[in-house]
Coordinates of C-alpha atoms in Angstrom, one line a residue:
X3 CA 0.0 0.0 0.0
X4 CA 0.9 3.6 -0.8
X5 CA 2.7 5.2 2.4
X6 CA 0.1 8.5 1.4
X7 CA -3.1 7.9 2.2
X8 CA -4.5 10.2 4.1
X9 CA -8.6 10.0 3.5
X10 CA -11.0 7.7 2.9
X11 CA -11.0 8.3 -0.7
X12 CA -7.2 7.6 -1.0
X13 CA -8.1 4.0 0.4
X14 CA -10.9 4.0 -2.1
X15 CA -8.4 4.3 -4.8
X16 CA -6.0 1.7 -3.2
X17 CA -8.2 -1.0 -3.1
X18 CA -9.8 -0.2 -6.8
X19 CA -6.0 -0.8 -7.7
X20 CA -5.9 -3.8 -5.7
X21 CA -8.8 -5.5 -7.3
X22 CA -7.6 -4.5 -10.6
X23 CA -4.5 -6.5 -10.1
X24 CA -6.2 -9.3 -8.6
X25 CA -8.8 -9.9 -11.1
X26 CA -5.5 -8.8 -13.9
X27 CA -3.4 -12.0 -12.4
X28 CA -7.2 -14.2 -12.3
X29 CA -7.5 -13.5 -16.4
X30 CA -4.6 -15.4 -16.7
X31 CA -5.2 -18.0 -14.5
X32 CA -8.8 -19.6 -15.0
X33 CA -7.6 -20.6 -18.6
X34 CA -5.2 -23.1 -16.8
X35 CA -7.6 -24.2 -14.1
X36 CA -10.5 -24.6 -16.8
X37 CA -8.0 -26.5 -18.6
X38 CA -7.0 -28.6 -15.4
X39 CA -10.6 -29.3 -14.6
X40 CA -12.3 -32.7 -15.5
X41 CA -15.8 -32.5 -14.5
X42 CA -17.4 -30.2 -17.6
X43 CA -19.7 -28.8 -15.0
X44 CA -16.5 -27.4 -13.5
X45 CA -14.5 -26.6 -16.7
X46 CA -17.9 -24.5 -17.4
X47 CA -18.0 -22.5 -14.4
X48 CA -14.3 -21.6 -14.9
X49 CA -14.7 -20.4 -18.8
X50 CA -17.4 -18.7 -18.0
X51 CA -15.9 -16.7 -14.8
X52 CA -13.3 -15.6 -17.3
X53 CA -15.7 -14.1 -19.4
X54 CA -17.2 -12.1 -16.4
X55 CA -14.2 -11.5 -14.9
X56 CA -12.8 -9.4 -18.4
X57 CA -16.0 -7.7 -18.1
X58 CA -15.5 -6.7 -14.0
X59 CA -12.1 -5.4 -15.4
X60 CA -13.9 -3.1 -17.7
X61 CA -16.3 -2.0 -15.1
X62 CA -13.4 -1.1 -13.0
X63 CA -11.8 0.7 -15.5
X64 CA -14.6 2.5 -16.3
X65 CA -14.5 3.6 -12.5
X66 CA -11.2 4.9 -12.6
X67 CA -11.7 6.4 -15.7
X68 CA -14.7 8.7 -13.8
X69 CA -12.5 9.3 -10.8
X70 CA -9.6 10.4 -12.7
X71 CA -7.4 7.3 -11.3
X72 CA -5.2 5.2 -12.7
X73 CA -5.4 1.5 -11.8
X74 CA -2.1 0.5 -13.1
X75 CA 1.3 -0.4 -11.2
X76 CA 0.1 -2.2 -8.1
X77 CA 0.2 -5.5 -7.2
X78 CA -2.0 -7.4 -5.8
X79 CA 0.0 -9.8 -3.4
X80 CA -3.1 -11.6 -2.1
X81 CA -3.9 -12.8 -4.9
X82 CA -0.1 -13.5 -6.3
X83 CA -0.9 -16.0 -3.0
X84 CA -3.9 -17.4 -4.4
X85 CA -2.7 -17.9 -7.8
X86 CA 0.3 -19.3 -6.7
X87 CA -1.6 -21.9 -4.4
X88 CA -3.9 -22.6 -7.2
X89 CA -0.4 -23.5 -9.6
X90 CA 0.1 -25.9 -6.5
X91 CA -2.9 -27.8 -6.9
X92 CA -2.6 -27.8 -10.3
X93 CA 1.1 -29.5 -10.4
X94 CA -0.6 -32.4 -7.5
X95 CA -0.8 -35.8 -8.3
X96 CA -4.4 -36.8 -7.7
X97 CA -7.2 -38.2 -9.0
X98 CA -9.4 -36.2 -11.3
X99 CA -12.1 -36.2 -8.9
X100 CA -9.7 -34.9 -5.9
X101 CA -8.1 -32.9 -8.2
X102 CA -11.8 -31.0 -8.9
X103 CA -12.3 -30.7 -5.8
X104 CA -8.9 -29.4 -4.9
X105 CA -9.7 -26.5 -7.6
X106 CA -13.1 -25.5 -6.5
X107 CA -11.6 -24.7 -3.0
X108 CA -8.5 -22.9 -4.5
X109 CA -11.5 -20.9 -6.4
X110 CA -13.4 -20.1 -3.5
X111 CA -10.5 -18.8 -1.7
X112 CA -10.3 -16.2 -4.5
X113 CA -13.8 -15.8 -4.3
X114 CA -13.9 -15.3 -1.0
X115 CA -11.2 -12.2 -1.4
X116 CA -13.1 -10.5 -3.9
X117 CA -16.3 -10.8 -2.3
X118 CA -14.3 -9.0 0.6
X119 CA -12.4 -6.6 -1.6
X120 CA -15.5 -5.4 -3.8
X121 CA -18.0 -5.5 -0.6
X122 CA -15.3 -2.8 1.2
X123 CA -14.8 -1.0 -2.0
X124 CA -18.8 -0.4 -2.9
X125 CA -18.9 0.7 0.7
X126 CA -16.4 3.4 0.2
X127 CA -17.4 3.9 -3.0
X128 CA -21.1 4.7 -1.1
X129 CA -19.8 6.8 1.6
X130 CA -17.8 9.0 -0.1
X131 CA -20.6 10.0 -2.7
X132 CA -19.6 8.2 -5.7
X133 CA -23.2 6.1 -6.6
X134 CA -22.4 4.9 -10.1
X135 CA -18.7 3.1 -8.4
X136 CA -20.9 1.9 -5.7
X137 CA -23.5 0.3 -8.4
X138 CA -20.7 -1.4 -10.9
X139 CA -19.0 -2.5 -7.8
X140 CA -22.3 -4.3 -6.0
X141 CA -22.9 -5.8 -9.7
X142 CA -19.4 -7.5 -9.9
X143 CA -19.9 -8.5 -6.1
X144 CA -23.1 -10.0 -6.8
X145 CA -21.5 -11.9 -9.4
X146 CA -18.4 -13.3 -7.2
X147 CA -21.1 -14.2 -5.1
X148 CA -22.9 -16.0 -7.4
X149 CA -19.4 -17.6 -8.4
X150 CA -19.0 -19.1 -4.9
X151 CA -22.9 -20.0 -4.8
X152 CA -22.1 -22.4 -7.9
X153 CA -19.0 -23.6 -7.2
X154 CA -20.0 -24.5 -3.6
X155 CA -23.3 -26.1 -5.1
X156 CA -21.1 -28.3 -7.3
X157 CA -18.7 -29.2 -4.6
X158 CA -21.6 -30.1 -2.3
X159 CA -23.7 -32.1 -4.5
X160 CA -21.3 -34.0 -6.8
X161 CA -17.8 -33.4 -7.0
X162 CA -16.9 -33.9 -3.3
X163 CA -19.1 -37.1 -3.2
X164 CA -17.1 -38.5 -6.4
X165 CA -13.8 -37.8 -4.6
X166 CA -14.2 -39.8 -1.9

C-alpha cells in the first residue's frame, strides 16, 4: 500500500488498484484451471468466470476512468498467494475427482477475497458519494457471489461425493 493515504477516498483508490491487479493476475489463471478441470460442470464455471471477470475489469476501468485514477502499477500480493496456491494444486498428483475438488476450494478462496475486496470498495465507493462506483462494484460483487454459490453447489452435490 501507498505510504500517502490520508482519507478515505485515497483508500478508495488503493483498493480499486488492488482489485484491478487481482482480477488482472485471475484473467490469466482460469484458462489453466478450466483446462485442469475434469468434471465439464466445472470446466464450465471456470470459462465462464473468465468471461465475467474481463467484463469486471472493464467495469473497474470504467470507474477509474470517472474518478480520474489510474489502476495501473500495483500488485495485488493476495492474490499472487492465491494464484500461486492454485499452480500448487494444479502441479498435484491426484485423481481427477480430488483434483476438482482441490480446484473449487483454490476458487473459492479467491472468491472469498473478492467478495471481501469489492463489498469494502462499494462501501467506500457509497460513503464518499460516488453512486455509479458503488453500483458497478455491488454488480461485480453480486456476481463473485454467485461464483462461490455455484462452485460451492457443485462441490456439495457432486464433485466432493465422487472424490471420496
Amino acid at each position: 500500500m501507498s505510504d500517502k493515504l490520508k482519507s478515505l477516498d485515497d483508500l478508495f483508490q488503493e483498493q480499486l488498484k488492488d482489485l484491478y491487479s487481482a482480477e488482472t493476475q485471475l484473467t490469466k489463471a482460469l484458462p489453466d484451471m478450466a483446462k485442469e478441470a475434469r468434471d465439464p460442470r466445472l470446466q464450465q464455471a471456470f470459462d465462464q468466470h473468465l468471461i465475467e471477470t474481463k467484463n469486471q475489469i472493464a467495469r473497474l476501468e470504467q470507474i477509474g476512468r470517472g474518478l480520474g485514477a489510474d489502476l495501473e502499477g500495483h500488485t495485488c500480493k493476495a492474490m499472487q498467494g492465491l494464484v500461486a496456491e492454485g499452480k500448487e494444486t494444479i502441479a498435484e498428483d491426484a485423481t481427477d475427482e480430488v483434483k476438482d475438488a482441490a480446484l473449487i476450494a483454490s476458487a473459492q478462496r479467491v472468491e472469498h477475497y473478492e467478495i471481501a475486496g469489492y463489498g469494502t470498495a462499494a462501501h467506500y465507493a457509497l460513503r464518499l458519494g460516488h453512486t455509479e462506483a458503488a453500483e458497478l462494484l455491488r454488480q461485480t460483487l453480486q456476481e463473485e457471489q454467485a461464483t462461490d454459490t455455484l462452485l460451492n453447489n457443485l462441490a456439495k452435490n457432486y464433485i466432493n461425493a465422487k472424490a471420496m
